Each structure stands twice: as C-alpha cells, then as structure tokens.
Coordinates of N, CA, C and O in Angstrom, one line a residue:
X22 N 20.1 43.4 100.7 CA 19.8 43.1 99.3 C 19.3 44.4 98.6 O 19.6 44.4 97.5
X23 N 18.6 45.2 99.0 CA 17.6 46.3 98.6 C 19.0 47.3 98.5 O 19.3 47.7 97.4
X24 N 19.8 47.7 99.5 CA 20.8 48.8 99.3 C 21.6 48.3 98.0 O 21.9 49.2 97.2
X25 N 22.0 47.1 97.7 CA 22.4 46.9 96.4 C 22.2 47.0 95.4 O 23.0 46.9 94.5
X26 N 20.6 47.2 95.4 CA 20.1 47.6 94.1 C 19.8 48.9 94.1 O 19.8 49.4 93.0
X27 N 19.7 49.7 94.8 CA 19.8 50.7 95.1 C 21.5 51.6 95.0 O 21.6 52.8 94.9
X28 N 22.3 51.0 95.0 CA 23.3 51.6 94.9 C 23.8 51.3 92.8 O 24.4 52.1 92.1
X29 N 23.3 50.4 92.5 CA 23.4 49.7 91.3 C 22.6 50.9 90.3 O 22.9 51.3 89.2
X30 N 21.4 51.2 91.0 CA 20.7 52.0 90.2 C 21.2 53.7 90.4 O 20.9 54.6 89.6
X31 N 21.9 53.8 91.3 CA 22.3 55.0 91.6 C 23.6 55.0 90.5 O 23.7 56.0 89.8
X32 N 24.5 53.8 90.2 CA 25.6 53.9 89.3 C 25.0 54.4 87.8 O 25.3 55.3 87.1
X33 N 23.9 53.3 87.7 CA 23.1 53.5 86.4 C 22.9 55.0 86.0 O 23.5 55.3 84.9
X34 N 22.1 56.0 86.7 CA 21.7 57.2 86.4 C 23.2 57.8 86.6 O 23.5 58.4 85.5
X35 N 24.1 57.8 87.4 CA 25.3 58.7 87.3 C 26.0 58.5 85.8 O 26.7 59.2 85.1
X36 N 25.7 57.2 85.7 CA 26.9 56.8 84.2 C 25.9 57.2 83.2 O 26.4 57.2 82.1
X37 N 24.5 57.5 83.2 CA 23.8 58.1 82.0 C 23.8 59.6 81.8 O 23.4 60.4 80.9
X38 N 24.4 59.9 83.4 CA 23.7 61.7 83.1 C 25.8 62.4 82.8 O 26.2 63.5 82.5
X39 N 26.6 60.9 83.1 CA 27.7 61.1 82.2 C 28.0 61.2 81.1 O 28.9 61.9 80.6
X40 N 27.0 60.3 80.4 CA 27.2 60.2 79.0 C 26.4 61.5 78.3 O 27.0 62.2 77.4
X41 N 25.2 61.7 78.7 CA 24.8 62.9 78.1 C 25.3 64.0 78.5 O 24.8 65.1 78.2
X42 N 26.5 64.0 79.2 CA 27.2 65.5 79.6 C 28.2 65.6 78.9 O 28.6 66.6 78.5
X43 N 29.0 64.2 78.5 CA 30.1 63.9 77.3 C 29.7 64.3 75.8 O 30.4 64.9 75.0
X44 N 28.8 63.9 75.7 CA 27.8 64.1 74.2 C 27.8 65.4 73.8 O 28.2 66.0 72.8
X45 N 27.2 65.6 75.1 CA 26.9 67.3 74.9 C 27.9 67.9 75.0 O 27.7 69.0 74.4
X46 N 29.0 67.9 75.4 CA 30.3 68.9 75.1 C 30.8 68.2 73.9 O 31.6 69.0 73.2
X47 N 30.7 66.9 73.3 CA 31.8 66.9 72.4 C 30.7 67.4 71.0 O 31.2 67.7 70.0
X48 N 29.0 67.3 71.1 CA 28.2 68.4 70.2 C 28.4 69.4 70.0 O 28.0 70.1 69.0
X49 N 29.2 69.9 71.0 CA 29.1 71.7 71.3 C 30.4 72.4 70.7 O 30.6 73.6 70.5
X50 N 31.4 71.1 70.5 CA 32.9 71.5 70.2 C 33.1 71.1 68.8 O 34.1 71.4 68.1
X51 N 32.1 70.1 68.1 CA 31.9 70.3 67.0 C 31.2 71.2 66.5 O 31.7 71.8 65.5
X52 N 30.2 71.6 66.8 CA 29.6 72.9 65.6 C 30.7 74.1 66.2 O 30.7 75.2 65.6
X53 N 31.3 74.0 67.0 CA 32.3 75.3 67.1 C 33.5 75.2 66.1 O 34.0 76.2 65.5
X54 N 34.0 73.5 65.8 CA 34.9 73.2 64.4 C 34.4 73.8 63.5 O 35.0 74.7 62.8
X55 N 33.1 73.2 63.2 CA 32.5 73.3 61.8 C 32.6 75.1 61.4 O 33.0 75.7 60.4
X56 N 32.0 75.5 62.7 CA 31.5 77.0 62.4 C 33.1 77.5 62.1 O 33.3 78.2 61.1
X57 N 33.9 77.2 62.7 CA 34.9 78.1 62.3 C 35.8 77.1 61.0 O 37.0 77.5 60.8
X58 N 35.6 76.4 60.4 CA 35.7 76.0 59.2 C 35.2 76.5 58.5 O 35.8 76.7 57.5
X59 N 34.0 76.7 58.5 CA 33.1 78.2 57.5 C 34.2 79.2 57.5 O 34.9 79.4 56.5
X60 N 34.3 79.9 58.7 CA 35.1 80.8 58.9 C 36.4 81.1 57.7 O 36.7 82.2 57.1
X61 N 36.9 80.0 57.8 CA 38.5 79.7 57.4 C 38.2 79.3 55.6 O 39.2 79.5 54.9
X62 N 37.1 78.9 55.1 CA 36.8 78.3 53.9 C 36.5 79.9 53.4 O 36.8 80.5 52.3
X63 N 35.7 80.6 54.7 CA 35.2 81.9 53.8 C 36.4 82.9 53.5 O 36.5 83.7 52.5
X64 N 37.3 82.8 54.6 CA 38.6 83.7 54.3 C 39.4 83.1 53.0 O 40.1 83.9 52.5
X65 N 39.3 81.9 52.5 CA 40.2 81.5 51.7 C 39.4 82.3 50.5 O 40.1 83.0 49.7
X66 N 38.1 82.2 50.4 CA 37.1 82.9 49.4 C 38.1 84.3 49.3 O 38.7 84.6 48.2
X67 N 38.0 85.2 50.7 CA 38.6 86.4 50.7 C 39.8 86.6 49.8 O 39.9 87.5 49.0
X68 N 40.9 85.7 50.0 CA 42.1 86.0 49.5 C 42.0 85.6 47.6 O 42.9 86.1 46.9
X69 N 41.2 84.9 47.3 CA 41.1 85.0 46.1 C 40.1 85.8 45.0 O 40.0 85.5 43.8
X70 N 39.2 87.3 46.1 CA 38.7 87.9 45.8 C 39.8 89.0 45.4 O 39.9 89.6 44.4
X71 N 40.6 89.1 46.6 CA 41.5 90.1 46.9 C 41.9 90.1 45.5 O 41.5 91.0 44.7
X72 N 42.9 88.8 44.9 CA 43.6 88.7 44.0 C 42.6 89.2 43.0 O 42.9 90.3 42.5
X73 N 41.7 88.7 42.7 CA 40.9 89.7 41.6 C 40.6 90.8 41.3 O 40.5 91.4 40.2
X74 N 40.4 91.3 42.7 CA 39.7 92.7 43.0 C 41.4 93.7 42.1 O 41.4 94.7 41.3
X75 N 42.4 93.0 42.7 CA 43.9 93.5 41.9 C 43.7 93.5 40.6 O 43.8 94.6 40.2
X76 N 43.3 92.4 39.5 CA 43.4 91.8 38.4 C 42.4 92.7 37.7 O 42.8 93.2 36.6
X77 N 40.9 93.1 38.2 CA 40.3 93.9 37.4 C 40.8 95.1 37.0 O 40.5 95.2 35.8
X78 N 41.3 96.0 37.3 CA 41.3 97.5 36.9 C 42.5 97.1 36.1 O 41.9 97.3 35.0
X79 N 43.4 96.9 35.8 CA 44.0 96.6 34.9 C 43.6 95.4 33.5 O 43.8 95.4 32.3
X80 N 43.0 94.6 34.2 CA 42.1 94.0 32.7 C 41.4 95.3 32.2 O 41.7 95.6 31.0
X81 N 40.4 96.0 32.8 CA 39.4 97.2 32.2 C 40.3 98.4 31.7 O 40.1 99.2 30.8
X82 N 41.4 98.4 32.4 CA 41.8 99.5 31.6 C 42.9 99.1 30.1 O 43.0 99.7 29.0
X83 N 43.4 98.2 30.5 CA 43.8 97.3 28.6 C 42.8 97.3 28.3 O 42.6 98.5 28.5
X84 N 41.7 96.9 27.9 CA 40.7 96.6 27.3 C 39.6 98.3 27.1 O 38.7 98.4 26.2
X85 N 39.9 98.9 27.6 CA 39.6 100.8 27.7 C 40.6 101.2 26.3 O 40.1 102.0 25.5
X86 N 41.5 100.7 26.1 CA 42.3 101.2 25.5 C 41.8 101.1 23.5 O 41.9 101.9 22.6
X87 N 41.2 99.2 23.6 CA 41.0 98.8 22.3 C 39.3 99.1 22.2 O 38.7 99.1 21.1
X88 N 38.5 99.4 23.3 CA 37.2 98.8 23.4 C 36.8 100.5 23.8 O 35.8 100.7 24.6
X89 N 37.4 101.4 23.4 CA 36.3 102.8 23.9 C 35.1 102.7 24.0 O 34.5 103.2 24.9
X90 N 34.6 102.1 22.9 CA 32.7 102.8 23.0 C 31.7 101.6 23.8 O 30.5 101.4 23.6
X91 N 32.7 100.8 24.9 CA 32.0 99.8 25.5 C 32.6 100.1 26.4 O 33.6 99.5 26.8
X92 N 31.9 101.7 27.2 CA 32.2 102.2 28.5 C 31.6 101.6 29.5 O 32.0 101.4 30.6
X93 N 29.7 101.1 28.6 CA 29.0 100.6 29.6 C 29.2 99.0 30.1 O 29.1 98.5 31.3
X94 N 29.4 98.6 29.3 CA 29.9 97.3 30.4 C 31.5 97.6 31.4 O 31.7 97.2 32.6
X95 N 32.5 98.2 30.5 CA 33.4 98.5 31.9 C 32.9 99.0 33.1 O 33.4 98.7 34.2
X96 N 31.7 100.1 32.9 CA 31.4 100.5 34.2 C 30.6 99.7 35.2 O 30.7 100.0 36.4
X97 N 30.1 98.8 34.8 CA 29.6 97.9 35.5 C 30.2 97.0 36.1 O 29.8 96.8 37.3
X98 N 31.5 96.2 35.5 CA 32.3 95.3 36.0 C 33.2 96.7 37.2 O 33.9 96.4 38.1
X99 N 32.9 97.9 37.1 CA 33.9 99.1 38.0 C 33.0 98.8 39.2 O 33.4 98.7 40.3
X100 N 31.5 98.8 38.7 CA 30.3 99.2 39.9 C 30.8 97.9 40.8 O 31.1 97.9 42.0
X101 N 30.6 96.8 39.8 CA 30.3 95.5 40.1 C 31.2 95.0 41.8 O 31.1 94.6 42.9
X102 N 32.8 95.7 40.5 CA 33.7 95.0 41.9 C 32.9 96.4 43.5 O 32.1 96.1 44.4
X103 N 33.2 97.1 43.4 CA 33.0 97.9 44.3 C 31.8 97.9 45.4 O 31.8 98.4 46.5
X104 N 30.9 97.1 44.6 CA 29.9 96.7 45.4 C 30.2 95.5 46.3 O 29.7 95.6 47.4
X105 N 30.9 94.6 46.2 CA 31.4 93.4 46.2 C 31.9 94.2 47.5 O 31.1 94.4 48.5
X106 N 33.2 94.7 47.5 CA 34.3 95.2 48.2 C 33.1 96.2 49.3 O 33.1 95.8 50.5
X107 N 32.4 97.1 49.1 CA 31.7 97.6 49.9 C 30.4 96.7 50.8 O 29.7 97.4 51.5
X108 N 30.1 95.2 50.6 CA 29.1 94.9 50.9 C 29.1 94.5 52.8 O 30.2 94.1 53.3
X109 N 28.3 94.7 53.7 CA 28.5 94.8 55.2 C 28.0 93.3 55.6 O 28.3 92.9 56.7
X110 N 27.2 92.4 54.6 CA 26.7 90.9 55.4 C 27.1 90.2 54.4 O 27.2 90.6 53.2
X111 N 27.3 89.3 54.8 CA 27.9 87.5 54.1 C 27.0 87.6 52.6 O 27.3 87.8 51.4
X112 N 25.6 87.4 53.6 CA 24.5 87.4 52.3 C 24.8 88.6 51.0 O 24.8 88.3 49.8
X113 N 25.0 89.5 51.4 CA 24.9 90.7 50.7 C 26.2 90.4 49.3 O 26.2 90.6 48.1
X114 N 27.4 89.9 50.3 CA 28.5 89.9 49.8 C 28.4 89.0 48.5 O 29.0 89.3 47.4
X115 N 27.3 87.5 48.8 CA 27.5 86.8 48.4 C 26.6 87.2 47.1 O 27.2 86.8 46.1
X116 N 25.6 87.7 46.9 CA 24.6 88.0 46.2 C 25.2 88.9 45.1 O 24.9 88.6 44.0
X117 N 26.3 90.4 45.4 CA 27.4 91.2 44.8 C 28.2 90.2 44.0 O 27.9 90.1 42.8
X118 N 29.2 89.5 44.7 CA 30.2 88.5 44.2 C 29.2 88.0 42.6 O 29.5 88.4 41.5
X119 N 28.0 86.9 43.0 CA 27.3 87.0 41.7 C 27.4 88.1 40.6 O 28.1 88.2 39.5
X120 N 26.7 88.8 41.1 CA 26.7 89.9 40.1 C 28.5 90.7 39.2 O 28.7 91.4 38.2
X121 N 29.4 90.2 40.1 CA 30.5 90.3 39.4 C 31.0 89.4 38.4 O 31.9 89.5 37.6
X122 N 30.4 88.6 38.6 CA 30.8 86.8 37.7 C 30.3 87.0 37.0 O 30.7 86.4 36.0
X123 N 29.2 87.9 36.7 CA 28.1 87.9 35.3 C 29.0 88.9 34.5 O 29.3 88.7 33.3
X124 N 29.3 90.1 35.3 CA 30.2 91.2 34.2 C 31.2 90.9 34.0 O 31.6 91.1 32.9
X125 N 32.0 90.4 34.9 CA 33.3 89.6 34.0 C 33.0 88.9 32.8 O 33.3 89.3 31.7
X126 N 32.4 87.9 33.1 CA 31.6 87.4 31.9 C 31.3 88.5 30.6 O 31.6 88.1 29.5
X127 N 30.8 89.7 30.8 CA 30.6 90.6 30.0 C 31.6 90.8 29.4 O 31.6 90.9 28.2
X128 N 32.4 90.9 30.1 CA 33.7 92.0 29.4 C 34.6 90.8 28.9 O 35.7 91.1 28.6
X129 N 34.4 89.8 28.8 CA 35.6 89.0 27.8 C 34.7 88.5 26.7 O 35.2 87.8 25.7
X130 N 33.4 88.7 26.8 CA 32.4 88.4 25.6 C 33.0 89.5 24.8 O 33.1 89.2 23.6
X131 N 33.7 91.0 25.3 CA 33.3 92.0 24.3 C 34.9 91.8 24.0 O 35.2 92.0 22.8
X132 N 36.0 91.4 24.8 CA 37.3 91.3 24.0 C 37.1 90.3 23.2 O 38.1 90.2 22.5
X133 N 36.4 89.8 23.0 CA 35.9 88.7 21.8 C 35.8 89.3 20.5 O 36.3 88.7 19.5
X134 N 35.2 90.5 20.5 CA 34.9 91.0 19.2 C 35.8 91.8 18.5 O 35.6 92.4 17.5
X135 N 37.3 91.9 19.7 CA 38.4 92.8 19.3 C 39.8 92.0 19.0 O 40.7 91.8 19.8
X136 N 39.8 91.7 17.6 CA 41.1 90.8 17.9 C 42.3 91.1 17.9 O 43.1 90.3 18.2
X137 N 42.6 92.3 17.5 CA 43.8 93.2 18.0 C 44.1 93.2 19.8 O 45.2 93.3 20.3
X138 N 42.8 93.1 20.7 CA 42.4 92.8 22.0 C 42.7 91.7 22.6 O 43.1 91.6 23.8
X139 N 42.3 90.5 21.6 CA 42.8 89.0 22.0 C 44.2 88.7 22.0 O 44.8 88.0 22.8
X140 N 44.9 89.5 20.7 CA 45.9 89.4 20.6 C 47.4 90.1 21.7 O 48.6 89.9 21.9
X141 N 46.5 90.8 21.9 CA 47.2 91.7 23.1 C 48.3 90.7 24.2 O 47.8 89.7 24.6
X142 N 49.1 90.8 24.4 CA 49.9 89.9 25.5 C 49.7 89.9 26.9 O 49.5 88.9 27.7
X143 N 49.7 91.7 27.2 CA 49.3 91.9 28.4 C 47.9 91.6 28.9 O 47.5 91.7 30.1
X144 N 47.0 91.3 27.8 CA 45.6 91.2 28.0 C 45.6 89.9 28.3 O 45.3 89.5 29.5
X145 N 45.9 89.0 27.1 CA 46.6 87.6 27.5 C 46.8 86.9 28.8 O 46.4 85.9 29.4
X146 N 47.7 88.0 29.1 CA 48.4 87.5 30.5 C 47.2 87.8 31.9 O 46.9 87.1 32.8
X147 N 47.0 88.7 31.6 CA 45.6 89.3 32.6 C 44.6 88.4 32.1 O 43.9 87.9 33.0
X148 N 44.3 88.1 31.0 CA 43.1 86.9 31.1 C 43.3 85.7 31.5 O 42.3 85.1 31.8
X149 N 44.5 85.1 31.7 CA 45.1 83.8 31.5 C 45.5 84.3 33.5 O 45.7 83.2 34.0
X150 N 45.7 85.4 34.5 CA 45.7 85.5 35.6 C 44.6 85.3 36.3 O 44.5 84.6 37.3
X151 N 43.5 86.1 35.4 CA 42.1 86.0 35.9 C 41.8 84.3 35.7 O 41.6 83.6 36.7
X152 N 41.8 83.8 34.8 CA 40.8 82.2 35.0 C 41.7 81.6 35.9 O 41.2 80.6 36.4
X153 N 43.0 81.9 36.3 CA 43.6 81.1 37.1 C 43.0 81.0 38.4 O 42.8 80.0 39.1
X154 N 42.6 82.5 38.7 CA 41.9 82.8 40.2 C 40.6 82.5 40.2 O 40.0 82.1 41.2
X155 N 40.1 82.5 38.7 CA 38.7 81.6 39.2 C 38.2 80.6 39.2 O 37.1 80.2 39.4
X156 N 39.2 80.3 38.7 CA 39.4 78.6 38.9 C 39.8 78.2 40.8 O 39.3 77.5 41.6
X157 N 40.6 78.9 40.8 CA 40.6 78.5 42.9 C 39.7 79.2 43.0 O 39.0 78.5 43.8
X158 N 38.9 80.4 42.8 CA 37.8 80.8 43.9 C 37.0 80.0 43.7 O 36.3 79.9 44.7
X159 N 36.3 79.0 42.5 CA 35.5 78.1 42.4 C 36.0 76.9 43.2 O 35.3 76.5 44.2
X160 N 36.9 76.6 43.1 CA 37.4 75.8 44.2 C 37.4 75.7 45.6 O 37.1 74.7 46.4
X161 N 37.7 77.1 46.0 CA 37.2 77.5 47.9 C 35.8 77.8 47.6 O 35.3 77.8 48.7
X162 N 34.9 78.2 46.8 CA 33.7 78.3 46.7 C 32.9 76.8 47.2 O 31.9 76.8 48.0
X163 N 33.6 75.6 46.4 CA 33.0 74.4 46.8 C 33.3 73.8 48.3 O 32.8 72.8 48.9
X164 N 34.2 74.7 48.6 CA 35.1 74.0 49.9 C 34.3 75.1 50.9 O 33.6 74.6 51.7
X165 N 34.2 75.9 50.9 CA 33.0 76.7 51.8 C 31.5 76.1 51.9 O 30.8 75.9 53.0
X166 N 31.1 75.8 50.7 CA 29.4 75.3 50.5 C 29.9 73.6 51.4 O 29.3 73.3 52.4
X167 N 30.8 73.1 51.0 CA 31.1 71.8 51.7 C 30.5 72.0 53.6 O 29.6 71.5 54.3
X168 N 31.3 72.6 53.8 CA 31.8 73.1 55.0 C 30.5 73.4 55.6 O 30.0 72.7 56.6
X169 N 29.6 74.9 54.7 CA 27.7 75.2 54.7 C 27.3 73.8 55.5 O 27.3 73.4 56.7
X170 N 27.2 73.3 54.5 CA 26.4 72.0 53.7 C 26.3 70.8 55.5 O 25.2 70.4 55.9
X171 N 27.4 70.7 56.0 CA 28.0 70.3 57.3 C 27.4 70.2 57.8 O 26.8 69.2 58.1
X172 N 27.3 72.2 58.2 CA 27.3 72.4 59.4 C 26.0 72.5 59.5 O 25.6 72.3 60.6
X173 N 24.9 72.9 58.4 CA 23.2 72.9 58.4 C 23.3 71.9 58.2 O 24.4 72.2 57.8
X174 N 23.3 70.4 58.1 CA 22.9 69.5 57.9 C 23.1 69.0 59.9 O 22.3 68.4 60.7
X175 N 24.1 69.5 60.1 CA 24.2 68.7 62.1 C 23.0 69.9 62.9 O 22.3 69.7 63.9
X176 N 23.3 71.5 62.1 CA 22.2 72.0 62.4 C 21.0 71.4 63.0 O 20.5 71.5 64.1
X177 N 20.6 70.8 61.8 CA 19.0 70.3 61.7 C 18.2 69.4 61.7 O 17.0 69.1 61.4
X178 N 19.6 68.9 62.5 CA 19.1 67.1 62.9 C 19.2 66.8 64.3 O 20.1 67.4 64.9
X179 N 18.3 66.1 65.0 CA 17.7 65.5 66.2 C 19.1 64.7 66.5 O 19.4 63.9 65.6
X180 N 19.7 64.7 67.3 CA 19.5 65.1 68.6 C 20.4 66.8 68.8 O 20.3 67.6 69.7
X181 N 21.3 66.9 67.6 CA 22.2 68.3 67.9 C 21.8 69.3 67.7 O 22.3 70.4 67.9
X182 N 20.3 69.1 67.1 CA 19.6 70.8 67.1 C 19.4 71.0 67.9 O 19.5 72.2 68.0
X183 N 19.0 70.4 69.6 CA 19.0 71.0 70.7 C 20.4 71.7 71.3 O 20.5 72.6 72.1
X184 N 21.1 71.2 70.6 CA 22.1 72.0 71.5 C 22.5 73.4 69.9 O 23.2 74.4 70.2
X185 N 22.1 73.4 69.0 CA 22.2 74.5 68.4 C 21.7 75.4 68.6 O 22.1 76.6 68.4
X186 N 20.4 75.0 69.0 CA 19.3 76.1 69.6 C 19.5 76.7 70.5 O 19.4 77.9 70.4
X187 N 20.1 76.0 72.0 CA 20.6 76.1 73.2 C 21.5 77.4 72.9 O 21.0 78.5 73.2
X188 N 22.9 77.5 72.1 CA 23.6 78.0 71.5 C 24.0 79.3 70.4 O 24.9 79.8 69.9
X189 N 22.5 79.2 70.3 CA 22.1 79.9 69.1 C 22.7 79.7 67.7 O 22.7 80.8 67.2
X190 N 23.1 79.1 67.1 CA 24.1 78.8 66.1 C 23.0 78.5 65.1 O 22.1 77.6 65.1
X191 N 23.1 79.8 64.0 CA 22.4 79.9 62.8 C 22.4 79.2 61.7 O 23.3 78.5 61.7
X192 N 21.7 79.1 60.7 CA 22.0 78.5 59.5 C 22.7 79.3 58.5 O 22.2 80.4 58.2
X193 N 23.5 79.2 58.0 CA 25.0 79.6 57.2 C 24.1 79.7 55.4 O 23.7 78.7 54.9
X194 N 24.1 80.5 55.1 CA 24.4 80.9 53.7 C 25.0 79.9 52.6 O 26.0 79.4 52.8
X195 N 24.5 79.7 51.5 CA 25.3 78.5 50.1 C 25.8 79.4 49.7 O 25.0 80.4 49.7
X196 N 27.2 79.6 49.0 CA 27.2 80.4 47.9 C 26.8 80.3 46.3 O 27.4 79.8 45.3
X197 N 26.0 80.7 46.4 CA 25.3 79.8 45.1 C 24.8 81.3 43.4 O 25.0 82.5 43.5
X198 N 24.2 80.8 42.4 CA 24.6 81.8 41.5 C 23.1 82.2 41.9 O 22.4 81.2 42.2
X199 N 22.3 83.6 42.1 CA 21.5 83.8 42.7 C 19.9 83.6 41.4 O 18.8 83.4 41.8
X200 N 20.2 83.7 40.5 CA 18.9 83.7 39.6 C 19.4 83.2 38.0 O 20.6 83.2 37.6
X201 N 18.3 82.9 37.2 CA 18.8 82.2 36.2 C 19.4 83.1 35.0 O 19.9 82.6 34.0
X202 N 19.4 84.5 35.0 CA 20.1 85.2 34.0 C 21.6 85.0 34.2 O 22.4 84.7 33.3
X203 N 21.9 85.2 35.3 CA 23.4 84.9 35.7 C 23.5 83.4 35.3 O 24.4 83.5 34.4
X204 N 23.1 82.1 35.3 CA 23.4 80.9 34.6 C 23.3 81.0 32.9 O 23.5 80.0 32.3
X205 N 23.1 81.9 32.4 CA 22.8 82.0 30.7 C 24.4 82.4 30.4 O 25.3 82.6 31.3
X206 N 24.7 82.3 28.9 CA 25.2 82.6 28.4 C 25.5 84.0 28.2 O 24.5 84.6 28.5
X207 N 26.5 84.8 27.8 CA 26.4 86.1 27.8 C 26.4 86.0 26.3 O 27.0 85.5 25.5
X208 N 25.2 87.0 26.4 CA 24.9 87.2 24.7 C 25.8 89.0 23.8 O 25.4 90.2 24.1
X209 N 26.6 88.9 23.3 CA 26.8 90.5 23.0 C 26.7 90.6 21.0 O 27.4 90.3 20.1
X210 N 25.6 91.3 21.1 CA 25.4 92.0 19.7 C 25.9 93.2 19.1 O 25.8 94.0 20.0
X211 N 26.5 93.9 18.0 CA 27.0 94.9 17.6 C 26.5 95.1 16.5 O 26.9 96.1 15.8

C-alpha cells in the first residue's frame, strides 16, 4: 500500500516539474515573438522613413525656390532629417524622428504664407506624397507602440518577469512626441 502512494506521489511531482518546464519554454518563445514583432513593426517604421527621407530634399528645394529668405527653417528640416538618418540607438532615433515632425510642421506653416507656393503642382504633389507617408508612418508608429506596449506589459508581470530577467530581455522604448512644444501648434509670424 505505501509503494503506491509513493509511486502516485512520484507521478504528481514529475507531471508538475512538466508543466513548469512547458510554461517555461512556451514563456520564453513568446517574448522571442513579441521581441521580434518590435523588430518587424520597427522596420516598417524604417521603410516609411526611408520614403520621406526621399520626399524632403525635394519638397525644401521647391519651396527654396518661392521661400528664399526662409533659409532658416529649411535648414533645420536639412539638419533635422540628417540627424534622424545619422542617429546610432532606437532611443536617440526616436527622440530625432520627433524633432523632424516639428520642422516639417515648420515648413508647410511657411508654404502657407506663399500662395504662388500652394499653388505650385509639383509642391502639391510633394505635399499630398508627404501626408500620405505620414499618415502610414503614424500608422506603423501605432503598430510598433502596440507591439512596446505587449511586450512591457508580459515584461512586468509575475510570473514571466522571471523568465525575462533569466533572459535578460529589456524594456522597449514608446515612440512617443518627446515634450510639449512639439504638441503645440506651429506658430509663424512675418
């Protein structure tokens, strides 16, 4: 009678130290999804940068053309992108990227005040290219923060932060607008 319960209890611990060995790999193969869905949300980010990064020098230089004595905001939207393009961490990138959203912002405040500029076709058409792209990079912008949002939230919760820790698997970056001058309106006086 005793070896029976003894073998009953020996089933018990093998089928628990099963289940937490199942757990734990199918824990471990999700934050490896998640993390590389960051991955994949952030590259879509990429290709709709790309397309802009195309789109600016040609909006700045139509707009060079009607807008001479507003060198200083073209140069900025020049600095702006290039910082972007030159940035070495996610963070950095994402912090840049901001700061390009604001001078864009700048520079169609000032074709505002040019209506020979608005009227432009090719300007037109480069303005009406540009909102199209940032209209999807707002789009994979939300589809990345989704993604964030995920993967810190399984992060930071009992019982899978032990195995993130185990793992080392960091907390991911929001892409978010970094300070409140960048949420204002762009103001341009002449």
């Amino acid at each position: 009678m005793d070896l029976t319960w003894l073998w009953i209890l020996i089933g018990v611990v093998v089928a628990i130290v099963v289940i937490i060995v199942i757990w734990y790999i199918v824990a471990y193969n999700n934050f490896i999804k998640m993390k590389n869905g960051i991955e994949e949300a952030f590259a879509t980010i990429d290709v709709y940068l790309k397309k802009r990064f195309d789109l600016i020098p040609n909006l700045v230089e139509t707009v060079k053309g009607y807008a001479a004595h507003e060198r200083g905001t073209l140069d900025e939207v020049t600095a702006a992108r290039n910082s972007v393009a030159n940035s070495s961490t996610t963070e950095e990138r994402l912090a840049n990227e901001n700061i390009l959203s604001g001078t864009l912002r700048s520079l169609f405040a000032v074709a505002e005040a040019y209506p020979d500029l608005k009227a432009n076709t090719n300007f037109l058409d480069l303005q009406n290219q540009l909102n199209m792209v940032e209209t999807d990079l707002a789009n994979a912008r939300k589809y990345y923060n989704a993604n964030v949002r995920m993967f810190n939230t399984k992060l930071e919760t009992f019982p899978t932060r032990l195995i993130a820790k185990k793992f080392n698997f960091t907390k991911q970056p929001m892409f978010e607008v970094s300070n409140e001058a960048e949420r204002e309106n762009v103001k341009v006086q002449f």
